[in-house]
Amino acid sequence: MSYYVTTPIYYVNGEAHIGHAYTTFIADMLARYKRLCGEEVYFLTGTDEHGQKIEESARKFGKPTQQFADEISALFRNLWDEFGISYDQFIRTTDKNHMAGVQKAFETMYAKGDIYKGNYEGHYCVSCETFFPETQLIDGEFCPDCGRSTSIVKEESYFFKLSAYEQKLLEYYDAHPDFILPKSRRNEVINFVKGGLNDLSVTRTSFSWGVPLPESLGDNKHVMYVWLDALLNYITALGYGRDEEKMRYWPAQMQLVGKDILRFHAIYWPAFLMSLGRPLPKHIGAHGWWTRDGEKMSKSKGNVVSPKEVADAYGLENLRYFMMREVPFGQDGDFSQRAFIDRINSDLSNDLGNLLNRIIGMSGKYSDFVIDSKDVLNYHASEMAEVEAVLDGVERYLDEVQTHRFLEELWKLFTIGNKAIEAHAPWVKMKEGKTDEALAVVALVANILAKASVLLHPFMPKTTATIADALGFNIDTKAYTDLVKNGTLLPTFTIKKIPPLFPRIEAPLMEQAPDAQPNEPEAAKPAPEKQKASQPSEKEQDNLITIDQFFKTELKIGTIVEAEEVPKSKKLLKLQVDVGEASPRQVVAGIKEFYSADSLVGTQVCVVANLKPAKLMGMLSEGMLLAAKDDEGLCLMRPESPRKAGSSVG
Ligand code: ME8
């Protein structure tokens, strides 16, 4: 059986961070696991290099676009190589073969009547590579997703008839309940499709850094929309439309994505494949979002966690273990050094590392390091039955990418081992002259460690290879079949004395995240309406926060002491708000349509007081007002009765 696993291809507008590393670690783990099982694996990763965003980033750095893309793509590839990521192919969307494959696909869809020419006009956010309807813009200008300025783009465009696939997609989701993993994400996709799909603009004329249309169309004004180009990488990598020998790997068994790009993969991608008459992937696995110390990572905040830095400080395999153990697949996770250190000390050092150290120590004392499994079943049949039960049940979690459940279950083996040592106290048995019994406990634990190492191997390849080496075997498909599947015990061997694998860590090894830096513009702003557009845009975020995160927000009562209109702005007022400090704060708020400047002076409002200052239309804004909005308009949140300026709210 073959197993094709993919990561998203990463944009070459910045270096890899731990979010990218997480997706890549999971894909690498699955590829290694399936290889261990003896399956024929193909693992694809790569970089997404076209589009206006990349063109603009290159310009900012003063580099030719291709050179810029080459450099950043190499950073990704080098990092994965340094991390030992076992990819079979690293695709770049600027590869000639890929571009030819995309053109071929476009031609096929066009010939089928699924692509037609029309016109598109809308507000375009370059950063999100997405059009937004005016109703969704903040202050009529800013992108509701990233807060950056949008610009009006009117262009002739080719459209993909996405609307024609609505019904077929719904039928497909219905017939394949585990197409989207975790299953909890399925409904949001179904509801989106049920809400109606508009045709998708799939070409651009406003820039040129993209795949040109196929020559047969005789239209060289257009380049392809970056998402059409990008999604097709999963089959162009296999030689789609060229030499299709590797297309035998298609359909992919597992396409891993972050939840931000689930819709692209669970709606647009299947529709493209249907149009091309190709089978759909078996599973789209969408993982959650990593934050740092509770905050969204972003370059402008300067709090991006560099996977290289973390791996250098704490060890690459510890990082792999932590990320895949800490967070249930699909949920958001927080990277904090405290949580990381706890995992290393308790799971790896205490549970796994100590067990190994103990049997090295005991076997050294009792049997000159020789370990023999001959009496394991005589004295420990019940423990071995427990071990087998864990082994029988644990692998199914990997089929659903439930990495944390898998590791949690696997760790039960170490509990069985530790309990056996406590219960049978080999040192007592030795004193009583029951040498066979004492050595049987040691051999039981050695076998537990061997079996666990095989299944832990995809997560921690080097560490487990070291453990296996100490236990006198190699981790490979044969070991997997024997030790995990067939219940075989280790032959007699001499255990190697190795230094502790997981030294305890007492204090953080890296500097703490810097405080957030000024970021996107903020003002009292109407909440953007729910997205419903023909363009994929939704880099989705779950919006649940912890109470600690909530309390990071300083809310204060403020008294408006001055208010004036901002010339040329339909929405903004400039306010001076007394929040109990030496001088009033300037707050620029998007409330002009609902309040006149005069009516506000002397009234009280509720202010978010610890926002980093931001500039709006060139004016400094040092806070944000809380307001509620519905169909009737916007109203400011105010105290029920006057409070002292600066009183805290919460
Ligand atoms: O979206 N937490 O590329 P991209 C978890 N080129 N995962 C994260 C993350 C975070 N904070 N940040 C990024 C693109 N990721 C497109 C994809 S595919 C045909 C085209 C991971 O560089 C996650 O897997 O923005 C996310 O989906 C991917 O990086 C997006 O990387």
XYZ file of C-alpha atoms and ligand atoms in Angstrom:
681
model
C 0.000 0.000 0.000
C 1.261 3.515 -0.665
C 0.976 6.487 1.611
C 1.250 10.012 0.244
C 1.510 12.742 2.871
C 1.845 16.466 2.217
C 2.427 19.694 4.129
C 1.195 23.047 2.859
C 3.814 24.750 0.744
C 5.080 27.696 2.729
C 5.157 31.266 1.488
C 8.635 32.573 0.864
C 7.993 35.944 2.462
C 9.710 35.143 5.726
C 11.600 32.488 7.605
C 10.051 29.377 9.105
C 8.576 29.638 12.590
C 7.331 26.962 14.959
C 3.908 26.901 13.258
C 5.541 25.761 10.040
C 7.756 23.380 11.974
C 4.720 21.845 13.685
C 2.987 20.904 10.422
C 6.263 19.587 9.083
C 6.971 17.553 12.231
C 3.576 15.877 12.059
C 4.014 15.033 8.380
C 7.505 13.710 9.054
C 6.253 11.649 11.980
C 3.479 10.101 9.857
C 5.884 9.388 7.003
C 8.315 7.687 9.370
C 5.543 5.727 11.031
C 4.173 4.438 7.745
C 7.663 3.505 6.550
C 8.100 1.579 9.772
C 4.862 -0.240 9.002
C 6.386 -1.235 5.667
C 4.263 1.026 3.489
C 5.580 2.770 0.412
C 5.663 6.392 1.505
C 5.918 9.604 -0.494
C 6.308 12.760 1.565
C 6.032 16.140 -0.127
C 6.791 19.588 1.199
C 7.988 22.787 -0.447
C 7.503 26.493 -0.970
C 4.789 28.705 -2.457
C 6.542 31.439 -4.390
C 4.184 33.338 -6.658
C 1.782 36.209 -6.092
C 1.776 39.868 -5.303
C 2.784 39.340 -1.681
C 6.069 37.721 -2.663
C 6.635 40.265 -5.430
C 6.210 43.086 -2.900
C 8.366 41.448 -0.227
C 11.165 41.068 -2.761
C 10.811 44.716 -3.737
C 10.996 45.739 -0.085
C 14.263 43.872 0.254
C 15.485 45.397 -3.009
C 15.994 42.021 -4.642
C 14.883 40.515 -7.926
C 11.815 38.396 -7.124
C 13.272 35.099 -8.280
C 16.453 35.641 -6.313
C 14.453 36.547 -3.223
C 12.298 33.424 -3.623
C 15.409 31.297 -4.157
C 16.959 32.571 -0.955
C 13.958 32.102 1.304
C 13.048 28.775 -0.232
C 16.595 27.614 0.518
C 16.190 28.723 4.140
C 13.154 26.460 4.495
C 14.832 23.576 2.758
C 18.059 23.931 4.735
C 16.176 24.075 7.991
C 14.232 20.909 7.161
C 17.485 19.236 6.158
C 19.142 20.302 9.374
C 16.112 18.952 11.239
C 16.389 15.639 9.378
C 12.908 15.973 7.882
C 12.515 12.875 5.744
C 10.737 14.451 2.759
C 10.948 12.684 -0.587
C 10.459 15.843 -2.601
C 10.739 19.562 -1.958
C 8.619 21.312 -4.560
C 8.851 24.977 -5.510
C 6.041 26.632 -7.414
C 8.639 28.371 -9.559
C 9.821 24.950 -10.818
C 9.271 24.736 -14.575
C 7.580 21.356 -14.297
C 5.144 22.625 -11.732
C 4.271 25.651 -13.843
C 3.692 23.479 -16.899
C 1.444 21.200 -14.818
C -0.604 24.162 -13.612
C -1.076 25.355 -17.192
C -2.132 21.878 -18.208
C -4.702 21.766 -15.409
C -6.021 25.221 -16.361
C -6.379 24.112 -19.974
C -8.259 21.008 -18.901
C -10.685 22.953 -16.716
C -11.149 25.550 -19.449
C -11.828 22.921 -22.110
C -14.366 21.357 -19.799
C -16.201 24.665 -19.487
C -15.368 25.050 -15.794
C -13.315 28.206 -16.390
C -14.798 31.250 -18.139
C -13.810 34.888 -18.645
C -15.521 37.762 -16.800
C -14.783 40.891 -14.746
C -13.883 41.355 -11.131
C -13.863 44.488 -9.055
C -13.176 44.661 -5.394
C -11.064 45.678 -2.449
C -7.935 43.602 -2.476
C -5.645 42.847 0.427
C -2.242 41.995 -0.900
C -1.073 40.417 2.318
C -3.986 37.956 2.372
C -4.059 37.726 -1.445
C -7.815 38.155 -1.158
C -10.692 40.314 -2.312
C -13.093 41.616 0.356
C -16.556 43.087 -0.093
C -16.752 46.703 1.072
C -19.086 45.788 3.931
C -16.342 43.796 5.535
C -13.650 46.433 5.496
C -12.717 48.250 8.658
C -13.161 51.991 8.318
C -13.934 51.399 4.640
C -10.301 50.621 3.990
C -8.598 48.114 6.228
C -8.549 44.357 5.776
C -10.817 42.585 8.292
C -8.327 39.721 8.578
C -4.958 41.374 8.990
C -5.834 45.053 9.461
C -3.624 46.229 6.637
C -4.724 48.720 4.002
C -6.621 47.308 1.006
C -6.675 48.770 -2.471
C -9.362 48.732 -5.147
C -8.554 46.330 -7.909
C -10.690 46.123 -11.020
C -9.704 43.569 -13.491
C -10.756 41.239 -16.178
C -10.591 37.794 -14.710
C -11.142 34.172 -15.486
C -13.496 32.461 -13.087
C -13.690 28.893 -11.925
C -17.278 27.618 -11.737
C -17.127 26.757 -8.084
C -20.876 27.189 -7.764
C -21.361 24.164 -9.994
C -19.648 21.966 -7.399
C -21.674 22.897 -4.347
C -23.904 19.852 -4.439
C -21.151 17.418 -5.373
C -18.998 18.638 -2.518
C -21.823 18.236 -0.022
C -22.452 14.719 -1.281
C -18.772 13.952 -0.940
C -18.570 15.165 2.674
C -21.647 13.149 3.428
C -20.255 9.962 1.947
C -16.826 10.451 3.547
C -17.333 11.454 7.155
C -13.628 11.293 7.922
C -12.504 13.353 4.932
C -11.892 16.300 7.251
C -9.967 15.612 10.438
C -10.514 16.285 13.239
C -14.166 15.560 12.624
C -15.073 18.540 14.790
C -13.984 20.805 11.913
C -16.262 19.136 9.390
C -19.363 21.121 10.134
C -17.837 24.501 9.630
C -16.826 23.464 6.123
C -20.236 21.966 5.360
C -22.010 25.070 6.639
C -19.829 27.294 4.543
C -20.652 25.318 1.411
C -24.337 25.195 2.305
C -24.257 28.972 2.595
C -23.665 29.045 -1.163
C -20.461 29.122 -3.189
C -19.685 31.908 -5.630
C -17.482 31.367 -8.628
C -13.830 31.919 -7.912
C -11.640 34.462 -9.648
C -8.594 32.444 -10.693
C -6.458 34.905 -12.659
C -4.993 38.369 -12.119
C -3.875 41.116 -14.465
C -2.607 43.550 -11.815
C 0.793 41.938 -11.402
C 2.955 39.535 -13.316
C 4.679 37.309 -10.753
C 2.694 34.174 -11.409
C 2.146 31.300 -13.783
C 1.104 32.618 -17.212
C -2.058 31.233 -18.799
C -1.573 28.338 -21.188
C -0.466 29.522 -24.630
C -3.485 27.887 -26.212
C -5.668 30.625 -24.683
C -3.665 33.349 -26.420
C -4.154 35.693 -23.464
C -0.885 36.857 -21.969
C -2.361 39.649 -19.845
C -3.209 37.234 -17.056
C -1.296 35.235 -14.523
C -2.877 32.631 -12.339
C -4.280 33.293 -8.928
C -1.719 32.089 -6.427
C -4.032 29.630 -4.677
C -4.915 27.796 -7.898
C -1.213 27.596 -8.671
C -0.332 26.533 -5.123
C -2.957 23.855 -4.556
C -2.039 22.097 -7.755
C 1.474 21.459 -6.381
C 0.189 18.316 -4.724
C -0.268 16.658 -8.104
C 2.272 18.465 -10.260
C 4.855 17.086 -7.799
C 3.788 13.622 -8.928
C 4.142 14.536 -12.587
C 0.513 15.431 -13.318
C 0.039 15.998 -17.051
C 3.638 15.068 -17.761
C 5.156 11.782 -16.759
C 2.452 10.340 -14.565
C 4.409 7.406 -13.174
C 4.362 8.869 -9.662
C 0.663 9.670 -9.908
C 0.224 6.145 -8.560
C 0.676 7.766 -5.143
C -2.419 9.830 -5.748
C -4.838 10.252 -4.003
C -2.937 11.488 -0.977
C -3.768 9.690 2.225
C -3.121 12.712 4.388
C -2.886 16.391 3.517
C -1.899 18.354 6.580
C -2.827 22.007 6.840
C -3.246 24.661 9.481
C -6.873 25.475 10.240
C -6.366 28.864 8.592
C -6.216 27.226 5.193
C -8.703 24.419 5.721
C -11.309 25.937 3.407
C -8.868 26.194 0.552
C -8.105 22.511 0.967
C -11.518 21.153 1.837
C -13.574 23.174 -0.675
C -11.560 24.694 -3.507
C -9.037 21.893 -3.855
C -11.616 19.060 -4.059
C -13.625 21.118 -6.563
C -10.525 21.577 -8.752
C -9.839 17.856 -8.560
C -13.423 17.015 -9.477
C -13.111 19.302 -12.454
C -9.905 17.531 -13.472
C -11.576 14.155 -13.057
C -9.075 13.057 -10.425
C -9.839 11.334 -7.111
C -9.963 13.371 -3.918
C -7.485 13.042 -1.040
C -8.486 10.599 1.677
C -8.007 13.009 4.553
C -7.424 16.687 5.082
C -5.984 17.056 8.579
C -6.311 20.545 9.989
C -4.291 21.414 13.051
C -4.711 24.360 15.355
C -2.757 27.511 15.837
C 0.339 28.034 17.962
C 0.632 31.136 20.050
C 3.519 32.307 22.196
C 2.890 32.878 25.870
C -0.765 33.317 25.003
C -0.246 35.807 22.182
C -0.531 35.440 18.447
C 2.907 35.287 16.895
C 3.654 37.914 14.338
C 6.748 39.403 12.850
C 5.645 42.903 13.698
C 5.221 41.951 17.366
C 8.690 40.467 17.354
C 7.489 37.412 19.284
C 7.873 34.767 16.608
C 9.412 31.592 17.965
C 12.242 30.396 15.766
C 12.251 26.605 15.624
C 15.999 26.608 15.161
C 16.542 28.667 18.273
C 14.307 26.385 20.327
C 15.845 23.233 18.905
C 19.335 24.556 19.620
C 18.407 25.405 23.190
C 16.265 22.393 24.143
C 17.011 19.718 21.560
C 15.176 19.062 18.328
C 13.587 15.813 19.408
C 12.387 17.276 22.674
C 10.705 19.977 20.627
C 9.067 17.422 18.342
C 7.842 15.491 21.356
C 6.555 18.582 23.112
C 4.613 19.942 20.154
C 2.958 16.660 19.302
C 2.279 15.709 22.927
C 1.133 19.015 24.324
C -1.719 19.880 22.009
C -4.690 17.796 20.868
C -4.617 17.756 17.086
C -6.904 20.458 15.776
C -6.776 22.612 18.891
C -4.715 25.704 19.449
C -1.571 25.412 21.496
C 0.596 27.783 23.408
C 4.348 27.693 23.277
C 5.715 28.515 26.675
C 9.086 27.476 27.984
C 7.502 26.543 31.300
C 5.170 23.980 29.684
C 8.007 22.704 27.540
C 10.352 22.245 30.495
C 7.623 20.449 32.459
C 7.162 17.962 29.627
C 10.872 17.312 29.348
C 11.307 16.844 33.077
C 8.250 14.775 33.775
C 7.547 12.698 30.653
C 10.979 12.318 29.178
C 13.347 12.552 32.119
C 11.248 11.028 34.924
C 9.176 8.454 33.074
C 11.227 7.311 30.119
C 14.785 8.303 30.984
C 14.684 7.037 34.569
C 13.305 3.693 33.555
C 16.193 3.162 31.197
C 18.716 4.337 33.795
C 17.237 2.017 36.385
C 17.551 -1.105 34.301
C 21.052 -0.175 33.188
C 21.950 0.224 36.870
C 20.221 -2.947 38.039
C 21.417 -5.180 35.241
C 24.942 -3.895 35.854
C 24.719 -4.874 39.507
C 22.828 -8.130 39.164
C 23.969 -9.695 35.900
C 26.926 -7.832 34.502
C 24.581 -6.009 32.076
C 23.280 -9.197 30.495
C 19.503 -9.200 30.017
C 17.603 -12.362 29.248
C 13.864 -12.521 28.483
C 13.500 -16.204 29.323
C 11.541 -15.699 32.562
C 9.487 -12.670 31.593
C 6.336 -14.616 30.804
C 6.791 -16.940 33.782
C 6.705 -14.120 36.296
C 5.044 -11.256 34.423
C 2.306 -12.679 32.229
C -0.211 -10.205 33.579
C 2.031 -7.171 32.974
C 2.790 -8.450 29.483
C -0.947 -8.783 28.824
C -1.358 -5.154 29.834
C 1.484 -4.187 27.541
C -0.075 -6.056 24.632
C -3.425 -4.378 25.290
C -1.804 -0.949 25.053
C 0.035 -1.918 21.876
C -3.152 -3.276 20.303
C -5.105 -0.119 20.922
C -2.602 2.650 20.456
C -1.942 2.811 16.723
C -5.445 3.746 15.731
C -4.835 7.191 17.209
C -2.244 7.862 14.559
C -4.753 7.168 11.800
C -6.671 10.174 13.083
C -3.478 12.120 13.797
C -4.364 12.182 17.492
C -0.722 12.540 18.377
C -1.326 13.573 21.978
C -3.626 10.587 22.630
C -1.164 8.262 20.992
C 1.687 9.452 23.192
C -0.483 9.494 26.277
C -1.426 5.849 25.650
C 2.132 4.871 24.837
C 3.267 6.361 28.136
C 1.058 3.814 29.914
C 3.777 1.322 29.065
C 6.237 3.203 31.227
C 3.734 3.249 34.057
C 3.439 -0.525 33.777
C 7.247 -0.764 33.888
C 7.639 1.561 36.851
C 4.874 -0.153 38.784
C 6.434 -3.554 38.147
C 9.723 -2.351 39.594
C 7.996 -0.965 42.687
C 5.779 -4.012 43.156
C 8.453 -6.664 42.657
C 11.393 -4.761 44.134
C 14.199 -6.643 42.401
C 16.723 -5.466 45.028
C 14.683 -7.328 47.661
C 14.477 -10.428 45.457
C 18.244 -10.328 45.038
C 18.690 -10.198 48.816
C 16.312 -13.131 49.110
C 18.410 -15.038 46.600
C 15.608 -15.016 44.010
C 17.931 -13.953 41.223
C 15.712 -15.275 38.389
C 12.796 -13.240 39.633
C 14.878 -10.110 39.990
C 16.298 -10.479 36.521
C 12.838 -11.155 35.085
C 11.684 -7.712 36.271
C 14.665 -6.091 34.610
C 13.992 -8.029 31.394
C 10.303 -7.101 31.513
C 11.205 -3.424 31.653
C 13.799 -3.819 28.893
C 11.137 -5.322 26.662
C 8.719 -2.559 27.514
C 11.330 0.029 26.609
C 12.113 -1.770 23.364
C 8.491 -1.946 22.246
C 7.799 1.632 23.278
C 10.901 2.885 21.458
C 9.725 1.359 18.216
C 6.429 3.216 18.378
C 8.063 6.371 19.670
C 10.581 6.260 16.855
C 8.548 8.372 14.373
C 8.418 11.153 16.991
C 12.003 10.953 18.268
C 14.010 9.099 15.648
C 17.517 9.667 16.995
C 16.763 9.265 20.676
C 14.899 6.022 20.125
C 17.662 4.738 17.856
C 20.051 5.326 20.771
C 17.740 3.479 23.161
C 17.376 0.597 20.705
C 21.119 0.465 20.270
C 21.543 0.220 24.042
C 19.002 -2.598 24.017
C 20.839 -4.416 21.253
C 18.489 -4.013 18.292
C 17.748 -1.693 15.355
C 14.459 0.018 14.758
C 13.139 -1.060 11.380
C 10.096 -2.725 9.868
C 11.210 -6.104 11.129
C 11.526 -4.802 14.683
C 8.093 -3.213 14.341
C 6.573 -6.474 13.139
C 8.285 -8.581 15.779
C 8.120 -6.407 18.851
C 4.910 -4.470 18.270
C 2.763 -6.735 16.132
C 3.870 -10.258 17.028
C 4.585 -9.905 20.718
C 8.153 -11.163 20.310
C 10.554 -10.613 23.217
C 14.146 -9.453 22.967
C 16.809 -12.137 22.592
C 19.507 -12.273 25.251
C 21.708 -9.207 24.972
C 24.179 -7.050 26.876
C 22.750 -3.645 27.631
C 24.969 -0.677 26.836
C 25.683 1.840 29.532
C 24.661 5.170 28.067
C 24.595 8.572 29.771
C 21.165 9.900 30.786
C 19.248 10.916 27.658
C 17.113 13.627 29.196
C 18.953 15.746 31.762
C 16.492 17.708 33.876
C 16.118 21.368 33.009
C 15.800 23.738 35.944
C 15.344 27.146 34.316
C 14.342 28.509 30.893
C 17.145 28.203 28.369
C 16.028 31.019 26.096
C 15.207 34.645 26.651
C 11.526 35.315 27.259
C 9.421 36.695 24.425
C 9.801 40.429 23.988
C 6.815 42.585 24.723
C 4.497 43.125 21.806
C 5.537 45.931 19.499
C 3.204 48.397 17.780
C 1.197 46.516 15.269
C -1.957 46.964 13.257
C -4.098 50.089 13.534
C -6.653 49.939 16.301
C -9.562 52.173 17.137
C -13.122 51.719 18.266
C -14.179 49.776 15.297
C -17.293 47.989 14.251
C -16.683 44.241 14.337
C -16.197 42.999 10.802
C -19.216 41.145 9.531
C -18.905 37.447 9.011
C -16.974 36.519 5.930
C -18.970 35.379 2.948
C -17.054 35.979 -0.210
C -16.166 34.273 -3.397
C -12.529 34.635 -2.536
C -10.870 32.357 -0.053
C -9.528 34.523 2.686
C -10.163 32.971 5.940
C -7.012 32.485 7.895
C -9.216 31.326 10.703
C -8.563 31.707 14.398
C -10.419 30.132 17.278
C -11.491 32.902 19.578
C -11.367 31.241 22.950
C -9.008 32.769 25.472
C -8.100 31.886 29.023
C -9.027 34.033 31.984
C -5.340 34.973 32.315
C -5.336 36.183 28.759
C -8.467 38.197 29.407
C -6.904 39.857 32.420
C -3.996 40.970 30.336
C -6.369 43.541 28.884
C -6.474 46.680 31.017
C -9.914 48.230 30.799
C -10.430 51.655 32.340
C -13.097 54.272 32.633
C -12.109 57.384 30.726
C -13.615 60.865 30.533
C -13.592 62.490 27.120
C -12.153 65.952 27.596
C -11.847 67.001 23.958
C -13.249 65.692 20.696
C -12.783 66.779 17.106
C -13.519 65.451 13.649
C -10.684 64.083 11.561
C -10.746 66.001 8.281
C -11.315 63.850 5.185
C -12.293 60.823 7.223
C -15.870 59.565 7.090
C -15.434 57.537 10.230
C -12.792 58.892 12.528
C -12.956 61.227 15.507
C -9.908 62.356 17.442
C -10.509 62.299 21.181
C -8.535 63.296 24.259
C -9.489 60.909 27.030
C -8.609 61.288 30.696
C -7.842 57.841 32.101
C -6.497 59.081 35.423
C -2.970 59.688 34.186
C -0.881 62.870 34.214
C -2.269 63.924 30.853
C -5.155 62.711 28.685
C -4.578 60.073 26.053
C -5.287 60.629 22.386
C -7.646 58.001 21.009
C -8.627 57.914 17.347
C -11.949 56.113 17.083
C -14.142 55.076 14.153
C -17.374 56.405 15.601
C -18.040 59.592 13.624
C -21.085 58.140 11.861
C -22.734 57.568 15.234
C -21.617 60.442 17.479
C -20.906 64.099 16.904
C -17.682 65.370 18.434
C -19.495 67.910 20.623
C -21.904 65.387 22.092
C -19.021 63.361 23.462
C -17.169 65.972 25.470
C -17.643 65.365 29.186
C -19.052 61.867 28.758
C -17.446 58.704 29.993
C -16.336 55.696 28.031
C -14.641 52.390 28.564
C -11.060 52.331 27.253
C -8.674 49.498 26.464
C -5.718 51.137 28.149
C -2.799 48.821 27.498
C -2.921 48.609 23.722
C 0.332 49.424 22.038
C -0.064 52.835 20.391
C -0.854 52.719 16.677
C -1.124 55.317 13.928
C -4.408 55.905 12.155
C -4.304 58.234 9.185
C -1.006 59.440 10.519
C -2.374 60.232 13.995
C -1.253 58.477 17.117
C -3.957 56.482 18.886
C -3.208 55.380 22.436
C -6.184 53.241 23.246
C -9.435 51.830 22.002
C -13.009 52.466 23.040
C -15.398 49.626 23.708
C -18.593 49.775 21.694
C -21.438 47.499 20.714
C -22.825 47.320 17.216
C -25.924 45.900 15.647
C -28.220 46.699 12.702
C -29.290 49.953 14.334
C -25.775 51.271 14.641
C -23.051 51.575 17.203
C -23.215 52.563 20.840
C -20.366 53.208 23.212
C -20.073 51.200 26.408
C -20.303 53.542 29.369
C -20.500 53.193 33.168
C -24.040 53.193 34.540
C -23.165 56.048 36.839
C -20.135 58.358 36.685
C -16.869 56.819 37.937
C -13.519 58.395 38.649
C -11.433 58.646 35.468
C -8.980 55.741 35.472
C -11.222 53.356 37.475
C -10.537 49.827 36.394
C -13.156 47.735 34.655
C -13.239 43.939 34.814
O -0.748 29.648 3.793
N 0.504 27.886 14.183
O 1.551 29.513 3.554
P 2.084 30.035 4.984
C 0.375 26.733 13.535
N 1.323 29.215 1.009
N 0.667 26.574 12.241
C 1.104 27.615 11.563
C 1.252 28.870 12.171
C 0.942 28.982 13.565
N 1.073 30.102 14.257
N 1.676 29.707 11.234
C 1.805 29.006 10.087
C 0.250 29.441 3.137
N 1.470 27.730 10.287
C 0.122 28.984 1.704
C -0.250 27.514 1.692
S -0.793 25.260 0.373
C -1.233 24.864 -1.156
C -0.462 26.962 0.319
C 1.527 26.633 9.310
O 3.545 30.235 4.834
C 0.187 26.020 9.010
O 0.352 24.743 8.475
O 1.246 31.145 5.476
C -0.342 26.890 7.946
O -1.389 26.309 7.284
C 0.898 27.037 7.115
O 1.944 27.164 8.071
C 0.749 28.255 6.235
O 1.954 28.754 5.890
